[in-house]
Coordinates of C-alpha atoms in Angstrom, one line a residue:
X1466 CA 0.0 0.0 0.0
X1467 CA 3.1 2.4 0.7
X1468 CA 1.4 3.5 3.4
X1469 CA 3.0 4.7 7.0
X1470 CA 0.4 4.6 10.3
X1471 CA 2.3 6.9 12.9
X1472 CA 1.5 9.9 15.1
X1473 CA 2.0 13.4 14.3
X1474 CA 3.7 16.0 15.9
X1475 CA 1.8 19.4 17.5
X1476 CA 3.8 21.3 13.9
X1477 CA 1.6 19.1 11.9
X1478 CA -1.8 19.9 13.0
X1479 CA -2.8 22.2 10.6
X1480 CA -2.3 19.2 7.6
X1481 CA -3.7 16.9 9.9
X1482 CA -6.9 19.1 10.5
X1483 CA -7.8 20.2 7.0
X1484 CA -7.7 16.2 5.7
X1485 CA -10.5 16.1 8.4
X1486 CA -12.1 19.3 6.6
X1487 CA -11.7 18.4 3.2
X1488 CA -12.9 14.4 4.2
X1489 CA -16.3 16.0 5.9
X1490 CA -16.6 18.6 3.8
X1491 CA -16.7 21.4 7.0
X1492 CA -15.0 24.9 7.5
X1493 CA -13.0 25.2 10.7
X1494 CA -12.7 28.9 12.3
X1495 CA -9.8 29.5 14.0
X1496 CA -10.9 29.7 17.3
X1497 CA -12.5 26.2 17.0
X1498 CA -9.4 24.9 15.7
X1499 CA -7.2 26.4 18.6
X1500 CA -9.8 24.6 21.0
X1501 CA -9.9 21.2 19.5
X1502 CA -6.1 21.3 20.0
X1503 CA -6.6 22.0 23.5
X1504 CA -7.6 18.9 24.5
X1505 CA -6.1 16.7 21.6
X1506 CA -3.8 14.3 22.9
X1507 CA -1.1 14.3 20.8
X1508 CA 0.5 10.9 21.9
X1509 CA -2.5 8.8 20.8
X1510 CA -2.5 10.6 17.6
X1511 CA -2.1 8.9 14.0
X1512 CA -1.9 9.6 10.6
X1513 CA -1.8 7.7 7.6
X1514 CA 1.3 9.2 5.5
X1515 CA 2.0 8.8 1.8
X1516 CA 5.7 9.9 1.9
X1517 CA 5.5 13.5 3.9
X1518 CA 1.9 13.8 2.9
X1519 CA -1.1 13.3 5.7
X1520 CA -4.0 11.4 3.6
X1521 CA -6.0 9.9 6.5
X1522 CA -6.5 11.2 10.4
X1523 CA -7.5 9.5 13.7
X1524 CA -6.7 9.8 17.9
X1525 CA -8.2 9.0 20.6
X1526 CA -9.3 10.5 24.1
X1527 CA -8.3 8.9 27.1
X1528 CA -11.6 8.7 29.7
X1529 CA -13.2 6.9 32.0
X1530 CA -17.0 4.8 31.2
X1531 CA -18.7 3.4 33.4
X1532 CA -20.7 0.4 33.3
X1533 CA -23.9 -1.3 35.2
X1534 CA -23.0 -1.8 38.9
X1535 CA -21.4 1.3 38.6
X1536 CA -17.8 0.6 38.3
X1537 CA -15.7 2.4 35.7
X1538 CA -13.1 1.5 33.3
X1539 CA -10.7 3.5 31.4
X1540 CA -11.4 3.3 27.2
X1541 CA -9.9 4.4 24.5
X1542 CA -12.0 7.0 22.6
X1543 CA -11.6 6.8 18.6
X1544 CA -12.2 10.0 17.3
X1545 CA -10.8 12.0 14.0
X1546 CA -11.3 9.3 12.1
X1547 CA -10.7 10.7 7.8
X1548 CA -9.3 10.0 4.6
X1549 CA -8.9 11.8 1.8
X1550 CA -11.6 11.0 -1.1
X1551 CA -8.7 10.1 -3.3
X1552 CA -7.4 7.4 -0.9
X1553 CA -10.4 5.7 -0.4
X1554 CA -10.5 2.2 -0.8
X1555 CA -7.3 1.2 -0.2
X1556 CA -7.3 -0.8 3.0
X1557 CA -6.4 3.0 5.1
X1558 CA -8.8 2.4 7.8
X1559 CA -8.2 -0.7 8.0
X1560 CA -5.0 0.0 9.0
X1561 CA -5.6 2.9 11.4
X1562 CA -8.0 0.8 13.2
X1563 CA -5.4 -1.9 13.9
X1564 CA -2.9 0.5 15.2
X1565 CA -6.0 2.0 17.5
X1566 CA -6.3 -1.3 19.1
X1567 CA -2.6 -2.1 19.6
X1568 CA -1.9 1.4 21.3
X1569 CA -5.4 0.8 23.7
X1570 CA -4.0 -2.4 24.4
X1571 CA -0.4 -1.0 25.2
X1572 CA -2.1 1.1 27.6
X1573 CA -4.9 -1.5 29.4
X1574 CA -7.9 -0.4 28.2
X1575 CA -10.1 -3.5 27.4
X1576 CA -12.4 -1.8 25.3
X1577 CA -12.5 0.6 22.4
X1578 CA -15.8 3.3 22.1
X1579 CA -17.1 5.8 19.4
X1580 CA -19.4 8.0 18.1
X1581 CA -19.9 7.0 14.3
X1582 CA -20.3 9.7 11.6
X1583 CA -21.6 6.6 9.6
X1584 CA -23.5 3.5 11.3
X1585 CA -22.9 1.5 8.5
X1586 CA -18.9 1.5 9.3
X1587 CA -17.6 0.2 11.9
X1588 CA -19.6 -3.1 12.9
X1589 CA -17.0 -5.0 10.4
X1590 CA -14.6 -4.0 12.9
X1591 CA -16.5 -5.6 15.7
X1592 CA -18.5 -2.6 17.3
X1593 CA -21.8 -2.9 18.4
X1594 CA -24.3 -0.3 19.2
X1595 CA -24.1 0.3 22.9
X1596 CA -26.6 3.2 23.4
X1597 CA -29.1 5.3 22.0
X1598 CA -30.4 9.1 22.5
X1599 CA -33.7 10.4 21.5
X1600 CA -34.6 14.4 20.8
X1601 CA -37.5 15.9 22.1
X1602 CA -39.6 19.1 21.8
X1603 CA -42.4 20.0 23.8
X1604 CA -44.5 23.5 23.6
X1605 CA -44.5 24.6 27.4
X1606 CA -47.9 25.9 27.4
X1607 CA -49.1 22.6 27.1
X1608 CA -46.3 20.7 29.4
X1609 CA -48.6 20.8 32.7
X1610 CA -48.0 18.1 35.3
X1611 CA -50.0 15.3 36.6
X1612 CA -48.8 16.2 40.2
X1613 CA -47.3 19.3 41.6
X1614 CA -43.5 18.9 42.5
X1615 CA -42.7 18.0 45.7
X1616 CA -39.3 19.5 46.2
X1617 CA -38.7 22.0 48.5
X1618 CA -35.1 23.1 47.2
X1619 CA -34.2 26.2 45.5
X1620 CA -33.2 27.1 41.9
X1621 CA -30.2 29.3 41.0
X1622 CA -28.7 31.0 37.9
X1623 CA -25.2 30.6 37.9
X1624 CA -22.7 33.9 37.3
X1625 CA -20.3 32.5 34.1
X1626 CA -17.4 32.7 36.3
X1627 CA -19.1 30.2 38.6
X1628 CA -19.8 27.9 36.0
X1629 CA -16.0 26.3 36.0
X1630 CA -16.0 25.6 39.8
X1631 CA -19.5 24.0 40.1
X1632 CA -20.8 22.6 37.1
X1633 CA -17.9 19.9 37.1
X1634 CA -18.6 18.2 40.3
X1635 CA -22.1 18.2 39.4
X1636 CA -21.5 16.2 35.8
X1637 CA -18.8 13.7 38.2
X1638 CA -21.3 12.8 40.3
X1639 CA -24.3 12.1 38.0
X1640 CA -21.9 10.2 35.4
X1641 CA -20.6 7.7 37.8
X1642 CA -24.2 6.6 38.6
X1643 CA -24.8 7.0 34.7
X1644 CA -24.3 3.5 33.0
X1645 CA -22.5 5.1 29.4
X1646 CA -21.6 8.1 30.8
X1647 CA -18.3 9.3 30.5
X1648 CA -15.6 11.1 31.9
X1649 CA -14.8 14.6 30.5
X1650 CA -11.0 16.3 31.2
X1651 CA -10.7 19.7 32.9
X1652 CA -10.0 21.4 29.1
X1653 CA -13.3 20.0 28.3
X1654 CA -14.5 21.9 31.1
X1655 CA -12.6 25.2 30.4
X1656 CA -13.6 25.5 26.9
X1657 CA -17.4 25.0 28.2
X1658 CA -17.6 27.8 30.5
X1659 CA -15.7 30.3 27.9
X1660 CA -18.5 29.6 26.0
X1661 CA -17.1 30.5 22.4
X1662 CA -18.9 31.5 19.3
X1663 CA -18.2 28.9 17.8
X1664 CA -20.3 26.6 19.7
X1665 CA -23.3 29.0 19.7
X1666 CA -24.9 28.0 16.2
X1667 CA -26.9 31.4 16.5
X1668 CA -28.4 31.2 19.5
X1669 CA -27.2 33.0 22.8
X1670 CA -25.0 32.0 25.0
X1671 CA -25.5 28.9 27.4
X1672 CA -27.2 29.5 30.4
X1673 CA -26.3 27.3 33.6
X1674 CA -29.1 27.0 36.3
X1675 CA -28.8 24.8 39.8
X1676 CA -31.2 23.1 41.7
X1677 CA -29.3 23.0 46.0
X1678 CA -31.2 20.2 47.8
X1679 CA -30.2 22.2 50.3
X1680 CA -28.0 25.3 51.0
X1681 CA -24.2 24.9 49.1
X1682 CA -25.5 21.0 48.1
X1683 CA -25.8 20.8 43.9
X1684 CA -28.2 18.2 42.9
X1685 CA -29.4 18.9 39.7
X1686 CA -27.7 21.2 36.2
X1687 CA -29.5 22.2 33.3
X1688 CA -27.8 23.9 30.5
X1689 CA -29.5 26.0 28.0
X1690 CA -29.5 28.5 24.8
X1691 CA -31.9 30.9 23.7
X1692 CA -32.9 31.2 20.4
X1693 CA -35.2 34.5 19.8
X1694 CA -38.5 34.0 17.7
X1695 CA -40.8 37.0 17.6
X1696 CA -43.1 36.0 14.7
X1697 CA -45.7 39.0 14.1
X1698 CA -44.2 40.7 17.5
X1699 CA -45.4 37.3 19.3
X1700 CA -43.3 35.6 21.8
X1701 CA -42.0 32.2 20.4
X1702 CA -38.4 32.1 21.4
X1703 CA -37.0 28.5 21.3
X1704 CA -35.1 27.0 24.5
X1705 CA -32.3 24.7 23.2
X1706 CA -31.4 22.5 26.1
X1707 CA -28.2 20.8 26.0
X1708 CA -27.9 19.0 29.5
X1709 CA -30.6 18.3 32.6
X1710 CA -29.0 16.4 35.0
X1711 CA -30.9 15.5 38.2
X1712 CA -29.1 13.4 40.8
X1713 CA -32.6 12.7 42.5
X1714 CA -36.3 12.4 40.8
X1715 CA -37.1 16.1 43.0
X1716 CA -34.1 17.7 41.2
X1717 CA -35.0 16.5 38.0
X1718 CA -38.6 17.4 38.0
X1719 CA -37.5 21.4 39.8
X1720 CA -35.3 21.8 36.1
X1721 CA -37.6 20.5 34.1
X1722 CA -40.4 23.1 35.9
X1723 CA -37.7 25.4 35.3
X1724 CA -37.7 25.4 31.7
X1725 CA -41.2 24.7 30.9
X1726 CA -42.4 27.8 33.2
X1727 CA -39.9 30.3 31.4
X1728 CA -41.3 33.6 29.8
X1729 CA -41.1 34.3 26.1
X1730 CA -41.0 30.1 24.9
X1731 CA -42.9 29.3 22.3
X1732 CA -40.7 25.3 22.3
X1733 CA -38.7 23.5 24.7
X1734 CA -35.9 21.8 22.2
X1735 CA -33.4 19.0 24.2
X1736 CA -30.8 16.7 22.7
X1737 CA -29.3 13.4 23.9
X1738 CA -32.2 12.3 26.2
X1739 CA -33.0 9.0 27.4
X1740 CA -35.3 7.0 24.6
X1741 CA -37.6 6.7 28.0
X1742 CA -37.1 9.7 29.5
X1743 CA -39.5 9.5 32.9
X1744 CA -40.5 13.3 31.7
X1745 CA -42.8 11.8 29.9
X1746 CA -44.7 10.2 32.5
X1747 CA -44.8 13.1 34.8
X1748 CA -47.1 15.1 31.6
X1749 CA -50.8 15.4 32.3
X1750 CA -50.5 15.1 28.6
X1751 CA -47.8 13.0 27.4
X1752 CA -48.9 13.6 23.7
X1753 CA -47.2 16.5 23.8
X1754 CA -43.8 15.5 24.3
X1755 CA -42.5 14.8 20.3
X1756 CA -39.3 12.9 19.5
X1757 CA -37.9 14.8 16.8
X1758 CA -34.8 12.2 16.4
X1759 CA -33.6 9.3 17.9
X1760 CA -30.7 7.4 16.7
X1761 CA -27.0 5.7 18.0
X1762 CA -24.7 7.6 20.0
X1763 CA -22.2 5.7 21.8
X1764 CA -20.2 2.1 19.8
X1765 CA -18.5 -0.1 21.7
X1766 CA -15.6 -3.1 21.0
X1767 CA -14.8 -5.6 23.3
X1768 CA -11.1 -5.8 23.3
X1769 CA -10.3 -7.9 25.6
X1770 CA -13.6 -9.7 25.8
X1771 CA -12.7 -11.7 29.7
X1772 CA -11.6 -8.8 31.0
X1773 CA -14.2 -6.5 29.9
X1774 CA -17.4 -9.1 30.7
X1775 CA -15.2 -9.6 34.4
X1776 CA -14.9 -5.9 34.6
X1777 CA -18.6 -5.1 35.0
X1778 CA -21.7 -6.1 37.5
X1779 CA -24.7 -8.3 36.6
X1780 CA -28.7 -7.5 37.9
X1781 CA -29.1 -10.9 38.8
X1782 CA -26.5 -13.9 39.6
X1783 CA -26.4 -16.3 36.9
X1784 CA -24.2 -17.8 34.4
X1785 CA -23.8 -18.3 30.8
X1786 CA -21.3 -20.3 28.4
X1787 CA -20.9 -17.5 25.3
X1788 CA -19.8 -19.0 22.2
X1789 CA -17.8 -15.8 20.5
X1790 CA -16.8 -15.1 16.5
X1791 CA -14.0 -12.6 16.7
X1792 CA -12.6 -12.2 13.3
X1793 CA -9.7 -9.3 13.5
X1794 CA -8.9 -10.7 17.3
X1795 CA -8.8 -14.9 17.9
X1796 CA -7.7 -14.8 21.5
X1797 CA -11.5 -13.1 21.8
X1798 CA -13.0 -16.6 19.5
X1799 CA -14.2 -19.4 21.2
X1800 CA -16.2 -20.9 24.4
X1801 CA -15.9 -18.3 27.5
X1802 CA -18.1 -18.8 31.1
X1803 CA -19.6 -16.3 32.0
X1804 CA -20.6 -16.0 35.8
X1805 CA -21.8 -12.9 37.5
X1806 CA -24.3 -10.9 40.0
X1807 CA -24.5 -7.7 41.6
X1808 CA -21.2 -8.6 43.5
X1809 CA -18.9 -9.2 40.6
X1810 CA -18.4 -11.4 37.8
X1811 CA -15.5 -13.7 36.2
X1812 CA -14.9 -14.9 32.5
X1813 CA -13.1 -18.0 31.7
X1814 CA -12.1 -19.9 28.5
X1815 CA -14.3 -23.4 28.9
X1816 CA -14.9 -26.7 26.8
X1817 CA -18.6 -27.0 28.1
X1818 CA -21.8 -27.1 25.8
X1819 CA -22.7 -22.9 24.7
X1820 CA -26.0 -21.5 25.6
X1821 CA -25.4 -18.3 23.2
X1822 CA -23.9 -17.9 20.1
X1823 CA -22.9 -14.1 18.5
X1824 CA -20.4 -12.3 17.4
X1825 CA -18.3 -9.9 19.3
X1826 CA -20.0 -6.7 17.9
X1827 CA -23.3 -7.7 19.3
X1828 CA -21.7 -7.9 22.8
X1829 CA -20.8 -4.9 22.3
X1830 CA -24.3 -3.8 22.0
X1831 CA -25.6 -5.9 25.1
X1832 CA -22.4 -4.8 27.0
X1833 CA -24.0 -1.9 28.6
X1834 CA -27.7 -3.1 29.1
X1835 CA -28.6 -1.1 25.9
X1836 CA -29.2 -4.0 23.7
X1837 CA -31.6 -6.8 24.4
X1838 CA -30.1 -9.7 24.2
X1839 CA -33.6 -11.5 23.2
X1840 CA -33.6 -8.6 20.7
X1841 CA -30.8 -9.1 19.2
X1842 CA -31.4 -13.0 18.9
X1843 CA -35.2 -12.2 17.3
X1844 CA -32.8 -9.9 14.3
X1845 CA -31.0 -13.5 13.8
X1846 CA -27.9 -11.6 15.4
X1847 CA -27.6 -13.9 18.8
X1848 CA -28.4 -18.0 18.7
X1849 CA -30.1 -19.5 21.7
X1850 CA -28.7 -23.0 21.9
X1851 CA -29.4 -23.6 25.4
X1852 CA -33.6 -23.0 26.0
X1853 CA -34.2 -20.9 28.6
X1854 CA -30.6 -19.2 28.1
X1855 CA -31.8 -15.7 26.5
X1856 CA -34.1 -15.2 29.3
X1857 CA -31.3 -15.1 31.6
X1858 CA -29.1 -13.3 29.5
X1859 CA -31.5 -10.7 29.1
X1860 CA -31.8 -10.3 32.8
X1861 CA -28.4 -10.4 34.0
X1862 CA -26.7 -8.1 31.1
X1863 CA -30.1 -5.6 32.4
X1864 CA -28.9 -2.0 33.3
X1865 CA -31.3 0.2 35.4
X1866 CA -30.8 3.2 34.5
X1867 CA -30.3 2.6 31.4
X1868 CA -27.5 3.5 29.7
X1869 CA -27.1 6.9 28.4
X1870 CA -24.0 8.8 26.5
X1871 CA -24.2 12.7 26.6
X1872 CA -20.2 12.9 25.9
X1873 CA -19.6 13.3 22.2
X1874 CA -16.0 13.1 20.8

């Protein structure tokens, strides 16, 4: 092929970054470039090179998921991921996906996540579909409650310069009780509460409001922009809501009074929401509530498939012999035992008679409680050879909540 998979250097991010524009066909400002290499990491870098040239671009974020039981791992996060329209076709990814999973394997992490720019990618490489978001709008005129709130908290605006200090102890603490959350590195954090234009898309700059259980105690974060609609001098202003976080059911419901009380809405507008968000059942009129979109968010591959399956917590003790196709990774093929509970679980190679058969992808898709096994088994992707063995599948690899990824890279 002739060619090279290495990392760049910090001198070559501006080749690096306009394969990326030319490959999605996007503009970069300045200012958004500057951020982005903020928190790059430069050591997981890579780039395809033909001879000094940059034809294809990749990395990946080091963070933290966590998983059902609430334990957390560390994963590698593949991001960048480009090549030039002229290199297509030539084994390139391929290649940069290989060298992903050495380098997370150099560094421990049994599993590999992404957000795809196309779905129909990266299954061949043994990602599964680990979790899915829904968008909603709602007209807040019509977004009465069945039953009055019961908190007895407060609500506060935050000043902008208080946004850094409290917001991201808040977004800690709900996303390591978050199956699918992630973690997000203080850069993250300081390019948030500078809020640049580039992030705006038009509308105003975010607005951070609190709910304190009690004085100095942060429960609950929503995060907001305001679009202004006046159509014929009439009120109609749009509330684009990017995060509501409520650590407890009383927090949650305070933010989401919050937004659908405020003067001058016409819609309520939120992204990356649960597919059953519980708003919906606190409406005196759930018809009201639209999803406007719902699709994947967060792919996951099983690396090291024992220590990944060991590595998380099961709703109910049971176990399960798992018969695995792995074809980029053989140590991941075969006959593995799965036994697990709330307490723990363990993952051996085994000779016994399988219960399941699938491929490591959908694993990947059941790994966080996302995926139904028994779903995945009536789309001819999972093979009950054992009767009664999806059942108990399905409720050990369960999640409550379920999981949700609001972390997009």
């Amino acid at each position: 092929m002739g060619i090279d998979i290495r990392p760049i250097t910090p001198e070559q991010g501006d080749q690096f970054s306009s394969v990326m524009a030319v490959a999605f066909g996007e503009t970069f400002t300045a200012e958004e470039l500057a951020d982005h290499d903020r928190w790059f990491e430069y050591d997981r870098s890579m780039a395809a090179f033909d001879g000094d040239r940059i034809v294809g671009t990749g990395g990946a974020f080091s963070m933290d998921l966590t998983l059902p039981g609430l334990t957390t791992i560390p994963i590698g996060g593949l991001t960048a991921i480009a090549v030039l329209p002229t290199y297509r076709r030539r084994g390139i990814l391929r290649s940069m996906i290989a060298y992903h999973f050495a380098e997370c394997e150099g560094r421990g992490e049994l599993v590999s996540g992404l957000g795809a720019s196309e779905s129909v990618i990266y299954g061949r490489f043994g990602y599964g579909l680990a979790t899915t978001f829904a968008d909603y709008e709602i007209d807040p005129r019509r977004a009465q409650f069945l039953r009055q709130p019961a908190g007895r908290g407060r609500l506060r605006l935050l000043e902008p310069e208080e946004t850094a200090k409290i917001v991201p102890p808040l977004y800690d603490r709900y996303r390591r009780g978050q199956p699918g959350e992630l973690s997000r590195p203080q850069v993250w954090w300081d390019v948030y509460a500078r809020d640049p234009e580039w992030t705006r898309q038009g509308a105003s700059r975010h607005y951070d409001v609190v709910y304190e259980s009690d004085p100095g105690r942060v429960d609950g974060w929503v995060s907001y922009r305001v679009e202004n609609r006046w159509p014929n001098g009439l009120a109609a202003n749009i509330l684009k809501v990017r995060m509501l976080v409520g650590l407890s059911p009383e927090a949650e419901a305070a933010l989401w009074r919050y937004l659908l009380d405020m003067d001058l809405a016409g819609t309520v507008k939120l992204t990356d929401r649960p597919v059953d968000d519980p708003i919906r059942w606190r409406l005196a009129d759930p018809r009201r509530l639209r999803i406007t979109d719902m699709g994947d968010q967060l792919w996951l591959r099983l690396l090291d498939l024992r220590g990944a399956l060991a590595a998380r917590r099961y709703a109910v003790d049971g176990d399960l012999v798992l018969e695995v196709t792995d074809a980029l990774r053989p140590r991941n093929q075969g006959r593995f035992r799965l036994e697990g509970g709330p307490d723990g679980a363990t993952c051996e190679p085994t000779t016994a008679s399988p219960d399941l058969g699938l491929d490591i992808a959908d694993l990947g898709a059941a790994y966080l409680g996302g995926a139904s096994v028994a779903s995945l088994a009536r789309a001819e992707r999972v093979t009950e050879l054992t009767p009664g063995a999806l059942l108990r599948a399905d409720r050990m690899f369960a999640a409550s909540p379920p999981p949700v990824c609001t972390t997009h890279f």
